[in-house]
Each structure stands twice: as C-alpha cells, then as structure tokens.
CSV table of N, CA and C in Angstrom, one decimal:
chain,number,residue,atom,x,y,z
A,1,ASP,N,7.6,1.2,64.4
A,1,ASP,CA,9.0,1.4,65.1
A,1,ASP,C,9.5,2.4,63.9
A,2,SER,N,10.1,3.5,64.3
A,2,SER,CA,10.7,4.4,63.2
A,2,SER,C,11.8,3.9,62.7
A,3,GLU,N,12.8,3.2,63.4
A,3,GLU,CA,14.1,2.5,63.0
A,3,GLU,C,13.8,1.4,61.9
A,4,ASN,N,12.9,1.1,61.8
A,4,ASN,CA,12.1,0.1,60.5
A,4,ASN,C,11.7,0.5,59.3
A,5,VAL,N,11.6,1.8,59.4
A,5,VAL,CA,11.0,2.5,58.1
A,5,VAL,C,12.1,3.0,57.3
A,6,ILE,N,12.0,2.5,56.1
A,6,ILE,CA,12.7,2.7,55.1
A,6,ILE,C,12.5,3.8,54.4
A,7,PRO,N,13.7,5.2,54.6
A,7,PRO,CA,13.4,6.3,53.9
A,7,PRO,C,13.4,6.3,52.5
A,8,GLU,N,12.7,6.9,51.6
A,8,GLU,CA,12.7,6.9,50.4
A,8,GLU,C,12.4,8.3,49.9
A,9,VAL,N,12.6,8.5,48.5
A,9,VAL,CA,12.1,9.8,48.1
A,9,VAL,C,11.2,9.7,46.8
A,10,SER,N,10.3,10.0,46.8
A,10,SER,CA,9.3,10.1,45.6
A,10,SER,C,9.6,10.8,44.6
A,11,ILE,N,9.9,10.6,43.3
A,11,ILE,CA,10.3,11.7,42.2
A,11,ILE,C,9.5,11.5,41.1
A,12,ASN,N,8.2,11.2,41.3
A,12,ASN,CA,7.1,11.1,40.4
A,12,ASN,C,6.2,12.0,41.0
A,13,THR,N,6.4,13.1,41.8
A,13,THR,CA,5.1,13.8,42.3
A,13,THR,C,4.6,14.4,41.3
A,14,GLY,N,4.9,15.0,40.2
A,14,GLY,CA,4.2,15.3,39.2
A,14,GLY,C,3.2,14.6,38.5
A,15,PHE,N,3.5,13.1,38.4
A,15,PHE,CA,2.1,12.4,37.9
A,15,PHE,C,1.1,12.4,39.0
A,16,GLU,N,1.4,12.3,40.3
A,16,GLU,CA,0.4,12.1,41.4
A,16,GLU,C,-0.5,13.4,41.3
A,17,SER,N,0.4,14.5,41.1
A,17,SER,CA,-0.5,15.6,41.1
A,17,SER,C,-1.3,15.9,39.7
A,18,GLY,N,-1.3,14.8,38.7
A,18,GLY,CA,-1.9,15.0,37.2
A,18,GLY,C,-1.2,15.8,36.6
A,19,THR,N,0.3,16.2,36.8
A,19,THR,CA,0.6,17.1,35.9
A,19,THR,C,2.1,16.5,35.3
A,20,LEU,N,2.8,17.3,34.5
A,20,LEU,CA,4.2,16.8,34.3
A,20,LEU,C,5.2,17.7,34.7
A,21,ASP,N,4.9,18.4,36.0
A,21,ASP,CA,5.5,19.3,36.6
A,21,ASP,C,6.9,18.8,37.1
A,22,GLY,N,8.0,19.3,36.8
A,22,GLY,CA,9.3,18.8,36.9
A,22,GLY,C,10.2,18.1,35.9
A,23,TRP,N,9.3,17.6,34.9
A,23,TRP,CA,9.7,16.5,33.7
A,23,TRP,C,9.8,17.3,32.4
A,24,VAL,N,10.7,17.1,31.6
A,24,VAL,CA,11.1,17.5,30.4
A,24,VAL,C,10.7,16.9,29.4
A,25,TYR,N,9.8,17.5,28.3
A,25,TYR,CA,9.2,16.7,27.3
A,25,TYR,C,9.3,17.2,26.1
A,26,SER,N,9.8,16.5,24.9
A,26,SER,CA,10.0,16.8,23.7
A,26,SER,C,9.4,15.9,22.6
A,27,GLY,N,9.1,16.8,21.2
A,27,GLY,CA,8.6,15.9,20.3
A,27,GLY,C,7.4,16.5,19.9
A,28,PRO,N,6.7,15.9,18.7
A,28,PRO,CA,5.7,16.8,18.4
A,28,PRO,C,4.2,16.5,19.2
A,29,VAL,N,4.2,15.6,19.9
A,29,VAL,CA,3.0,15.3,20.7
A,29,VAL,C,3.6,15.2,22.1
A,30,LEU,N,2.9,16.2,22.8
A,30,LEU,CA,3.0,16.0,24.4
A,30,LEU,C,2.5,15.0,25.0
A,31,PRO,N,3.5,14.5,26.2
A,31,PRO,CA,2.6,13.3,27.1
A,31,PRO,C,1.7,13.7,27.5
A,32,VAL,N,0.9,12.8,28.2
A,32,VAL,CA,-0.1,13.1,29.1
A,32,VAL,C,-0.4,12.3,30.4
A,33,VAL,N,-0.8,12.9,31.3
A,33,VAL,CA,-0.9,12.2,32.5
A,33,VAL,C,-2.4,11.5,32.7
A,34,HIS,N,-2.2,10.4,33.2
A,34,HIS,CA,-3.7,9.8,33.2
A,34,HIS,C,-3.8,9.4,34.6
A,35,CYS,N,-5.0,9.6,35.3
A,35,CYS,CA,-5.3,9.0,36.7
A,35,CYS,C,-6.4,8.3,36.8
A,36,ASN,N,-6.2,6.9,36.9
A,36,ASN,CA,-7.2,6.0,36.8
A,36,ASN,C,-6.5,4.8,37.8
A,37,ALA,N,-7.5,3.8,38.0
A,37,ALA,CA,-7.1,2.5,38.9
A,37,ALA,C,-6.0,1.6,37.9
A,38,SER,N,-5.9,2.0,36.9
A,38,SER,CA,-5.0,1.1,36.3
A,38,SER,C,-3.2,1.4,36.4
A,39,ALA,N,-2.9,2.4,37.2
A,39,ALA,CA,-1.8,3.0,37.5
A,39,ALA,C,-1.1,1.8,38.4
A,40,PRO,N,0.1,1.4,38.2
A,40,PRO,CA,0.5,0.4,38.9
A,40,PRO,C,1.0,0.8,40.2
A,41,GLU,N,1.4,2.2,40.7
A,41,GLU,CA,1.5,2.7,41.8
A,41,GLU,C,0.9,4.4,42.0
A,42,GLY,N,0.3,4.1,43.1
A,42,GLY,CA,-0.5,5.4,43.4
A,42,GLY,C,-1.6,5.4,42.4
A,43,ASN,N,-2.0,6.8,41.6
A,43,ASN,CA,-3.2,6.7,40.8
A,43,ASN,C,-3.0,7.4,39.4
A,44,CYS,N,-1.8,7.9,39.2
A,44,CYS,CA,-1.5,8.5,37.9
A,44,CYS,C,-0.2,8.0,37.5
A,45,TYR,N,0.0,8.0,36.1
A,45,TYR,CA,1.1,7.7,35.5
A,45,TYR,C,1.2,8.4,34.1
A,46,ALA,N,2.1,8.5,33.4
A,46,ALA,CA,2.6,9.2,32.3
A,46,ALA,C,2.2,8.3,30.9
A,47,GLU,N,1.8,8.9,29.9
A,47,GLU,CA,1.9,8.3,28.7
A,47,GLU,C,2.4,8.9,27.7
A,48,LEU,N,3.2,8.3,26.7
A,48,LEU,CA,4.0,8.8,25.7
A,48,LEU,C,3.3,8.1,24.2
A,49,SER,N,3.1,8.6,23.3
A,49,SER,CA,2.7,8.2,22.1
A,49,SER,C,3.6,8.3,20.9
A,50,THR,N,3.4,7.6,19.8
A,50,THR,CA,4.1,7.6,18.6
A,50,THR,C,3.4,8.5,18.0
A,51,ALA,N,2.1,9.3,18.3
A,51,ALA,CA,1.4,10.0,17.3
A,51,ALA,C,2.2,11.3,16.8
A,52,GLY,N,2.1,11.7,15.4
A,52,GLY,CA,2.8,12.9,15.2
A,52,GLY,C,4.2,12.5,15.1
A,53,THR,N,4.7,11.6,15.0
A,53,THR,CA,6.3,11.4,14.8
A,53,THR,C,6.6,10.8,13.6
A,54,ALA,N,7.5,11.5,12.8
A,54,ALA,CA,7.8,10.7,11.7
A,54,ALA,C,8.8,9.7,11.8
A,55,PRO,N,8.7,8.8,10.9
A,55,PRO,CA,9.5,7.4,11.3
A,55,PRO,C,11.0,7.7,11.4
A,56,TRP,N,11.4,7.5,12.8
A,56,TRP,CA,12.8,7.3,13.2
A,56,TRP,C,13.3,8.9,13.6
A,57,THR,N,12.8,9.6,13.1
A,57,THR,CA,13.5,11.3,13.1
A,57,THR,C,12.8,12.0,14.3
A,58,SER,N,11.8,11.9,14.8
A,58,SER,CA,11.2,12.9,15.8
A,58,SER,C,10.3,12.2,16.8
A,59,PRO,N,11.2,11.3,17.9
A,59,PRO,CA,10.4,10.7,18.6
A,59,PRO,C,9.9,11.8,19.9
A,60,ASN,N,8.8,11.0,20.6
A,60,ASN,CA,8.2,11.8,21.8
A,60,ASN,C,9.1,11.3,23.1
A,61,THR,N,9.6,12.5,23.8
A,61,THR,CA,10.5,11.9,25.0
A,61,THR,C,9.8,12.7,26.2
A,62,ILE,N,9.9,12.2,27.4
A,62,ILE,CA,9.8,12.5,28.6
A,62,ILE,C,11.3,12.2,29.3
A,63,SER,N,11.8,13.2,30.0
A,63,SER,CA,12.9,13.1,31.0
A,63,SER,C,12.9,13.8,32.1
A,64,ARG,N,14.0,13.6,33.2
A,64,ARG,CA,14.1,14.1,34.3
A,64,ARG,C,15.8,14.0,34.6
A,65,ASN,N,16.3,15.0,35.0
A,65,ASN,CA,17.8,15.0,35.3
A,65,ASN,C,18.2,15.3,36.6
A,66,ASP,N,17.1,15.5,37.3
A,66,ASP,CA,17.5,15.9,39.1
A,66,ASP,C,16.9,15.1,40.1
A,67,LEU,N,17.1,13.7,39.7
A,67,LEU,CA,16.4,12.8,40.7
A,67,LEU,C,17.7,12.6,41.6
A,68,THR,N,17.5,13.3,42.7
A,68,THR,CA,18.6,13.2,43.8
A,68,THR,C,18.2,12.7,45.0
A,69,MET,N,19.2,11.7,45.6
A,69,MET,CA,19.2,11.3,47.1
A,69,MET,C,20.2,11.7,47.8
A,70,ALA,N,20.3,12.4,48.9
A,70,ALA,CA,21.2,12.9,49.5
A,70,ALA,C,21.2,11.8,51.0
A,71,ASN,N,22.4,11.9,51.4
A,71,ASN,CA,22.8,11.3,53.0
A,71,ASN,C,23.1,12.2,53.9
A,72,TYR,N,22.1,12.7,54.7
A,72,TYR,CA,22.5,13.6,55.4
A,72,TYR,C,23.0,13.1,56.8
A,73,GLY,N,23.4,11.9,56.9
A,73,GLY,CA,23.5,11.5,58.3
A,73,GLY,C,23.1,9.7,58.5
A,74,GLY,N,22.5,9.3,57.4
A,74,GLY,CA,22.5,7.8,57.7
A,74,GLY,C,23.5,7.0,57.9
A,75,CYS,N,23.6,5.9,57.4
A,75,CYS,CA,24.8,5.0,57.3
A,75,CYS,C,25.8,4.9,56.2
A,76,ASN,N,26.9,4.8,56.1
A,76,ASN,CA,27.7,4.9,54.9
A,76,ASN,C,27.8,3.5,54.2
A,77,ASN,N,27.1,2.5,54.6
A,77,ASN,CA,27.0,1.0,54.5
A,77,ASN,C,25.7,0.8,53.5
A,78,ASP,N,24.7,1.9,53.6
A,78,ASP,CA,23.3,1.7,52.9
A,78,ASP,C,23.6,1.8,51.4
A,79,ASN,N,23.0,0.9,50.8
A,79,ASN,CA,22.9,0.8,49.2
A,79,ASN,C,21.6,1.3,49.2
A,80,TYR,N,21.3,1.9,47.8
A,80,TYR,CA,20.2,2.5,47.2
A,80,TYR,C,19.8,1.7,46.0
A,81,LYS,N,18.8,2.0,45.4
A,81,LYS,CA,18.1,1.5,44.1
A,81,LYS,C,17.1,2.6,43.6
A,82,LEU,N,17.2,2.4,42.3
A,82,LEU,CA,16.0,3.2,41.6
A,82,LEU,C,14.8,2.4,41.2
A,83,THR,N,13.7,2.6,41.6
A,83,THR,CA,12.4,1.9,41.2
A,83,THR,C,11.4,2.5,40.5
A,84,PHE,N,10.8,1.9,39.4
A,84,PHE,CA,9.9,2.4,38.7
A,84,PHE,C,9.3,1.4,37.8
A,85,TRP,N,8.0,1.8,37.1
A,85,TRP,CA,7.1,0.7,36.2
A,85,TRP,C,7.3,1.4,34.8
A,86,TYR,N,7.2,0.6,34.0
A,86,TYR,CA,6.7,1.1,32.3
A,86,TYR,C,6.1,-0.2,31.7
A,87,LYS,N,5.3,0.3,30.5
A,87,LYS,CA,4.6,-0.6,29.8
A,87,LYS,C,4.4,0.0,28.5
A,88,PHE,N,4.4,-1.1,27.5
A,88,PHE,CA,4.3,-0.6,25.9
A,88,PHE,C,2.8,-1.3,25.5
A,89,THR,N,2.2,-0.4,24.8
A,89,THR,CA,1.0,-1.2,24.1
A,89,THR,C,1.2,-0.7,22.4
A,90,ALA,N,1.2,-1.8,21.7
A,90,ALA,CA,1.4,-1.9,20.3
A,90,ALA,C,0.1,-1.3,19.6
A,91,GLY,N,0.0,0.1,18.9
A,91,GLY,CA,-1.1,0.1,17.9
A,91,GLY,C,-0.7,-0.3,16.4
A,92,ASP,N,0.3,-1.1,16.2
A,92,ASP,CA,1.0,-1.2,15.0
A,92,ASP,C,1.3,-2.8,15.0
A,93,TYR,N,1.7,-2.9,13.6
A,93,TYR,CA,2.0,-4.4,13.3
A,93,TYR,C,3.7,-4.3,12.6
A,94,VAL,N,4.0,-5.5,12.6
A,94,VAL,CA,5.1,-5.8,12.2
A,94,VAL,C,5.1,-5.8,10.5
A,95,PRO,N,5.9,-5.1,10.1
A,95,PRO,CA,7.4,-4.4,10.2
A,95,PRO,C,7.3,-3.2,10.9
A,96,PHE,N,6.3,-2.7,10.9
A,96,PHE,CA,6.1,-1.3,11.6
A,96,PHE,C,6.4,-1.3,13.1
A,97,ASN,N,7.7,-1.4,13.3
A,97,ASN,CA,8.1,-1.9,15.0
A,97,ASN,C,8.0,-0.8,15.9
A,98,ASP,N,7.2,-0.1,16.1
A,98,ASP,CA,7.1,1.1,16.9
A,98,ASP,C,7.8,0.5,18.4
A,99,ASN,N,8.2,1.6,19.0
A,99,ASN,CA,9.0,1.2,20.4
A,99,ASN,C,9.1,2.2,21.3
A,100,LEU,N,9.3,1.6,22.6
A,100,LEU,CA,9.4,2.3,23.7
A,100,LEU,C,10.8,1.8,24.6
A,101,ARG,N,11.5,2.9,24.6
A,101,ARG,CA,12.7,2.9,25.1
A,101,ARG,C,13.0,3.5,26.6
A,102,VAL,N,13.3,2.8,27.6
A,102,VAL,CA,13.6,3.8,29.1
A,102,VAL,C,15.2,3.5,29.1
A,103,ASN,N,15.7,4.9,29.6
A,103,ASN,CA,17.0,4.6,30.2
A,103,ASN,C,17.5,5.4,31.4
A,104,VAL,N,18.3,4.9,32.0
A,104,VAL,CA,18.8,5.6,33.4
A,104,VAL,C,20.1,5.6,33.3
A,105,LEU,N,20.8,7.2,33.5
A,105,LEU,CA,22.2,7.3,33.5
A,105,LEU,C,22.4,7.8,34.8
A,106,ASN,N,23.7,7.6,35.4
A,106,ASN,CA,24.3,8.2,36.5
A,106,ASN,C,24.7,9.5,36.3
A,107,GLU,N,25.0,10.4,37.3
A,107,GLU,CA,25.4,11.8,37.1
A,107,GLU,C,26.6,12.3,36.1
A,108,ASN,N,27.3,11.1,35.9
A,108,ASN,CA,28.6,11.2,34.9
A,108,ASN,C,28.0,10.7,33.6
A,109,ASN,N,26.7,10.6,33.4
A,109,ASN,CA,26.0,10.0,31.9
A,109,ASN,C,26.6,8.6,31.6
A,110,VAL,N,26.7,7.7,32.7
A,110,VAL,CA,27.2,6.3,32.4
A,110,VAL,C,25.9,5.9,32.3
A,111,LEU,N,25.4,4.9,31.4
A,111,LEU,CA,24.2,4.1,31.4
A,111,LEU,C,24.1,2.8,32.2
A,112,LEU,N,23.2,3.3,33.2
A,112,LEU,CA,22.9,1.9,34.2
A,112,LEU,C,21.8,1.2,33.8
A,113,PHE,N,20.8,1.5,32.9
A,113,PHE,CA,19.8,0.6,32.6
A,113,PHE,C,19.4,1.2,31.4
A,114,THR,N,19.0,0.1,30.4
A,114,THR,CA,18.2,0.5,29.3
A,114,THR,C,17.4,-0.7,28.9
A,115,GLN,N,16.2,-0.5,28.7
A,115,GLN,CA,15.0,-1.3,28.1
A,115,GLN,C,14.3,-1.0,26.9
A,116,SER,N,14.1,-1.9,26.1
A,116,SER,CA,13.2,-1.6,25.0
A,116,SER,C,12.1,-2.7,24.8
A,117,LEU,N,11.0,-2.2,24.6
A,117,LEU,CA,9.9,-2.9,24.0
A,117,LEU,C,9.2,-2.7,22.9
A,118,ASP,N,8.9,-3.5,22.0
A,118,ASP,CA,8.5,-2.8,20.4
A,118,ASP,C,7.2,-3.8,20.2
A,119,VAL,N,6.7,-3.8,19.1
A,119,VAL,CA,5.9,-4.2,18.5
A,119,VAL,C,6.1,-5.9,18.4
A,120,ALA,N,7.5,-6.1,17.9
A,120,ALA,CA,8.0,-7.6,17.7
A,120,ALA,C,7.9,-8.3,19.0
A,121,THR,N,8.2,-7.5,20.2
A,121,THR,CA,8.2,-8.1,21.5
A,121,THR,C,6.8,-8.5,21.9
A,122,VAL,N,6.0,-7.3,22.0
A,122,VAL,CA,4.6,-7.8,22.5
A,122,VAL,C,3.7,-8.3,21.3
A,123,GLY,N,3.7,-8.2,20.0
A,123,GLY,CA,3.2,-9.0,19.1
A,123,GLY,C,2.0,-7.7,18.6
A,124,ASN,N,1.9,-8.2,17.2
A,124,ASN,CA,1.2,-7.0,16.4
A,124,ASN,C,-0.3,-6.6,17.2
A,125,TYR,N,-0.5,-5.3,17.8
A,125,TYR,CA,-1.6,-4.8,18.3
A,125,TYR,C,-1.6,-5.2,19.9
A,126,GLY,N,-0.5,-5.6,20.3
A,126,GLY,CA,-0.3,-6.2,21.6
A,126,GLY,C,0.1,-5.5,22.7
A,127,SER,N,0.4,-6.1,24.0
A,127,SER,CA,0.5,-5.0,24.8
A,127,SER,C,1.2,-5.6,26.1
A,128,SER,N,2.3,-5.1,26.8
A,128,SER,CA,2.9,-5.8,27.9
A,128,SER,C,2.1,-5.8,29.2
A,129,ASN,N,2.3,-6.0,30.0
A,129,ASN,CA,1.9,-5.9,31.5
A,129,ASN,C,3.0,-4.7,31.8
A,130,TRP,N,2.4,-4.2,33.2
A,130,TRP,CA,3.3,-3.5,33.6
A,130,TRP,C,4.8,-3.9,34.4
A,131,ILE,N,5.6,-3.5,34.0
A,131,ILE,CA,6.9,-4.1,34.1
A,131,ILE,C,7.8,-3.3,35.3
A,132,SER,N,8.1,-4.1,36.5
A,132,SER,CA,8.8,-3.4,37.4
A,132,SER,C,10.3,-3.3,37.1
A,133,ALA,N,10.9,-2.2,37.2
A,133,ALA,CA,12.3,-2.2,37.0
A,133,ALA,C,13.0,-1.7,38.4
A,134,ASN,N,14.0,-2.2,38.5
A,134,ASN,CA,15.0,-2.0,40.0
A,134,ASN,C,16.4,-1.7,39.6
A,135,VAL,N,17.1,-0.7,39.4
A,135,VAL,CA,18.4,-0.1,39.2
A,135,VAL,C,19.1,-0.3,40.5
A,136,PHE,N,20.1,-1.0,40.6
A,136,PHE,CA,20.9,-0.7,41.6
A,136,PHE,C,21.9,0.5,41.7
A,137,LEU,N,21.8,1.4,42.7
A,137,LEU,CA,22.8,2.7,42.4
A,137,LEU,C,23.9,2.5,43.4
A,138,GLY,N,24.0,1.5,44.1
A,138,GLY,CA,25.2,1.6,45.2
A,138,GLY,C,25.1,2.7,46.4
A,139,GLN,N,26.0,2.9,47.2
A,139,GLN,CA,26.3,3.4,48.5
A,139,GLN,C,26.3,5.0,48.2
A,140,ILE,N,25.7,6.0,49.1
A,140,ILE,CA,25.6,7.3,49.2
A,140,ILE,C,26.5,7.5,50.6
A,141,PRO,N,27.7,7.9,50.4
A,141,PRO,CA,28.3,8.3,51.7
A,141,PRO,C,27.8,9.3,52.3
A,142,ILE,N,28.1,9.3,53.8
A,142,ILE,CA,27.4,10.4,54.7
A,142,ILE,C,28.0,11.9,54.2
A,143,GLY,N,27.1,12.8,53.9
A,143,GLY,CA,27.7,14.1,53.5
A,143,GLY,C,27.6,14.3,51.8
A,144,THR,N,27.2,13.5,51.2
A,144,THR,CA,27.2,13.4,49.7
A,144,THR,C,25.7,13.0,48.9
A,145,SER,N,25.6,13.2,47.9
A,145,SER,CA,24.4,12.7,47.1
A,145,SER,C,24.6,12.2,45.9
A,146,LEU,N,23.5,11.4,45.6
A,146,LEU,CA,23.6,10.6,44.1
A,146,LEU,C,22.4,11.2,43.2
A,147,SER,N,23.0,11.4,42.0
A,147,SER,CA,22.0,12.0,41.0
A,147,SER,C,21.7,10.8,40.0
A,148,VAL,N,20.6,10.6,39.4
A,148,VAL,CA,20.3,10.0,38.3
A,148,VAL,C,19.4,10.8,37.3
A,149,LYS,N,19.5,10.0,35.9
A,149,LYS,CA,18.8,10.8,35.0
A,149,LYS,C,17.8,9.9,34.3
A,150,VAL,N,16.7,10.1,34.0
A,150,VAL,CA,15.7,8.9,33.8
A,150,VAL,C,15.2,9.6,32.4
A,151,SER,N,15.0,8.8,31.3
A,151,SER,CA,14.1,9.1,30.2
A,151,SER,C,13.3,8.2,29.6
A,152,ALA,N,12.1,8.3,29.0
A,152,ALA,CA,11.4,7.5,28.2
A,152,ALA,C,11.2,7.9,27.0
A,153,VAL,N,11.3,7.0,25.9
A,153,VAL,CA,11.5,7.6,24.4
A,153,VAL,C,10.3,6.8,23.7
A,154,THR,N,9.3,7.2,22.8
A,154,THR,CA,8.5,6.4,21.9
A,154,THR,C,9.0,6.8,20.5
A,155,THR,N,9.1,6.0,19.7
A,155,THR,CA,9.6,6.0,18.5
A,155,THR,C,8.5,5.3,17.3
A,156,ASN,N,8.2,5.8,16.2
A,156,ASN,CA,7.5,5.3,15.1
A,156,ASN,C,8.3,4.9,14.1
A,157,VAL,N,8.2,3.6,13.9
A,157,VAL,CA,9.2,3.1,12.9
A,157,VAL,C,8.5,2.9,11.6
A,158,LEU,N,8.9,3.3,10.4
A,158,LEU,CA,8.7,2.7,9.0
A,158,LEU,C,7.5,3.7,8.5
A,159,ASP,N,6.7,4.0,9.4
A,159,ASP,CA,5.4,4.6,9.1
A,159,ASP,C,4.8,5.8,10.0
A,160,SER,N,3.9,6.6,9.7
A,160,SER,CA,3.3,7.2,10.9
A,160,SER,C,1.7,7.1,10.7
A,161,ALA,N,1.3,5.9,10.5
A,161,ALA,CA,-0.1,5.9,10.2
A,161,ALA,C,-1.0,5.3,11.3
A,162,LEU,N,-0.3,4.5,12.3
A,162,LEU,CA,-0.9,3.8,13.4
A,162,LEU,C,-0.1,4.5,14.6
A,163,THR,N,-0.8,4.4,15.8
A,163,THR,CA,-0.3,5.0,16.9
A,163,THR,C,0.0,3.8,18.1
A,164,SER,N,1.4,3.9,18.7
A,164,SER,CA,1.5,2.9,19.8
A,164,SER,C,1.9,3.9,20.9
A,165,TYR,N,2.0,3.2,22.3
A,165,TYR,CA,1.8,4.1,23.6
A,165,TYR,C,2.6,3.4,24.4
A,166,GLY,N,3.6,4.2,24.9
A,166,GLY,CA,4.7,3.8,26.2
A,166,GLY,C,4.1,4.4,27.5
A,167,TYR,N,4.2,4.0,28.7
A,167,TYR,CA,3.8,4.5,29.9
A,167,TYR,C,4.9,4.2,31.0
A,168,VAL,N,5.0,5.3,32.0
A,168,VAL,CA,6.0,5.4,32.8
A,168,VAL,C,5.3,5.6,34.2
A,169,ASP,N,5.7,5.0,35.3
A,169,ASP,CA,5.1,5.5,36.7
A,169,ASP,C,6.1,5.2,37.8
A,170,GLY,N,5.8,5.6,38.8
A,170,GLY,CA,6.3,5.3,40.1
A,170,GLY,C,7.9,5.6,40.2
A,171,PHE,N,8.6,6.4,40.0
A,171,PHE,CA,10.0,6.5,40.0
A,171,PHE,C,10.3,6.9,41.5
A,172,LYS,N,11.2,5.9,41.9
A,172,LYS,CA,11.4,6.4,43.5
A,172,LYS,C,12.9,5.9,43.7
A,173,ILE,N,13.8,6.6,44.5
A,173,ILE,CA,14.9,5.9,45.0
A,173,ILE,C,14.7,5.4,46.6
A,174,VAL,N,15.0,4.3,46.6
A,174,VAL,CA,14.7,3.5,47.9
A,174,VAL,C,15.9,3.3,48.5
A,175,LYS,N,16.0,2.6,49.6
A,175,LYS,CA,17.0,2.2,50.4
A,175,LYS,C,17.0,0.6,50.1
A,176,VAL,N,18.0,0.0,49.8
A,176,VAL,CA,17.7,-1.5,49.5
A,176,VAL,C,17.8,-2.3,51.0
C-alpha cells in the first residue's frame, strides 16, 4: 500500500557507490570507503583515521553541507529526523586520547547534535559498536525545504605514533 510507505532521501549515496562523491574532506590523510558485510546499513561506509595528523592541529574531516529534504505537497504536520551510524576504534591508549567527533548543524549553523567517542570512552585499543543516531529536525512546511550540515572529525591527541579510526554510515532524512 503506497499510502503506508515512508518517503526518505538517502544522502550517503557516495558511500554505496564506493566513493566519497558529494562529500568534502580535509586533513593530511584522505578518508576511504570500505564495502563489506560490517557496514551497519547497505554495504559501504566511510573511514577516517588519525594517521598523519599532528597532535590537535590537523584533524582529518569529512563533511557535507547540502543534505536537504523538500516538502512539495506532503502534510504540514509531518516531522522529520536525520538518522545515521557512527563508530570509533582506538589504536592508542590513555593519555593519548584520540577521538572521533560527529556534528549536525541546521542551515543557520545551530548545533543540533554533537557526540564524541575517544580512547577514554572505549578503552585502550578498544572499539565501540556501531551507534545509531537520530536527530529530530521538526516540520517542513509545504513548499519549503530543510537543510542540515554534517561532519565527522578524527583528532590525534598528544602524539602521532599510533592510529585510531572513526567510521560513519547511512545518513538519511526520514519522516518520523
């Protein structure tokens, strides 16, 4: 029944194609896309590392500023959320507290979500599981659109000898 289908816009299409198309990245080491069974959604996810980064000064970043959902005739009362997955694997130990930070901002640069995972959180040489995030975006009035900006940043802390990894996947705007 088509009335029960929840429309969604997948905005991680670059990952599923095995590339970073549409994503902006910076830092000394480019992020990579892995395609295998460990992806929490689909087959591919992005990996950022702390490799090549000087302590605190040159993080590796992946971002996208054009994640938009338009309402071209739905219901004014529909609410939307951004969903995605993230994970951190520590290749270091405390006090070398490498980290992954994931941010979501609205089109006015208001912070809607931020989460950090680090060596102290997952343990020396530890790893988190994939974590599902749901960021409430609110209503999109008919004839308008809503845009969000997302970023993931890995930072090396106090040294650059060992490498830690951050992963992101499955960015989607969906009807609640």
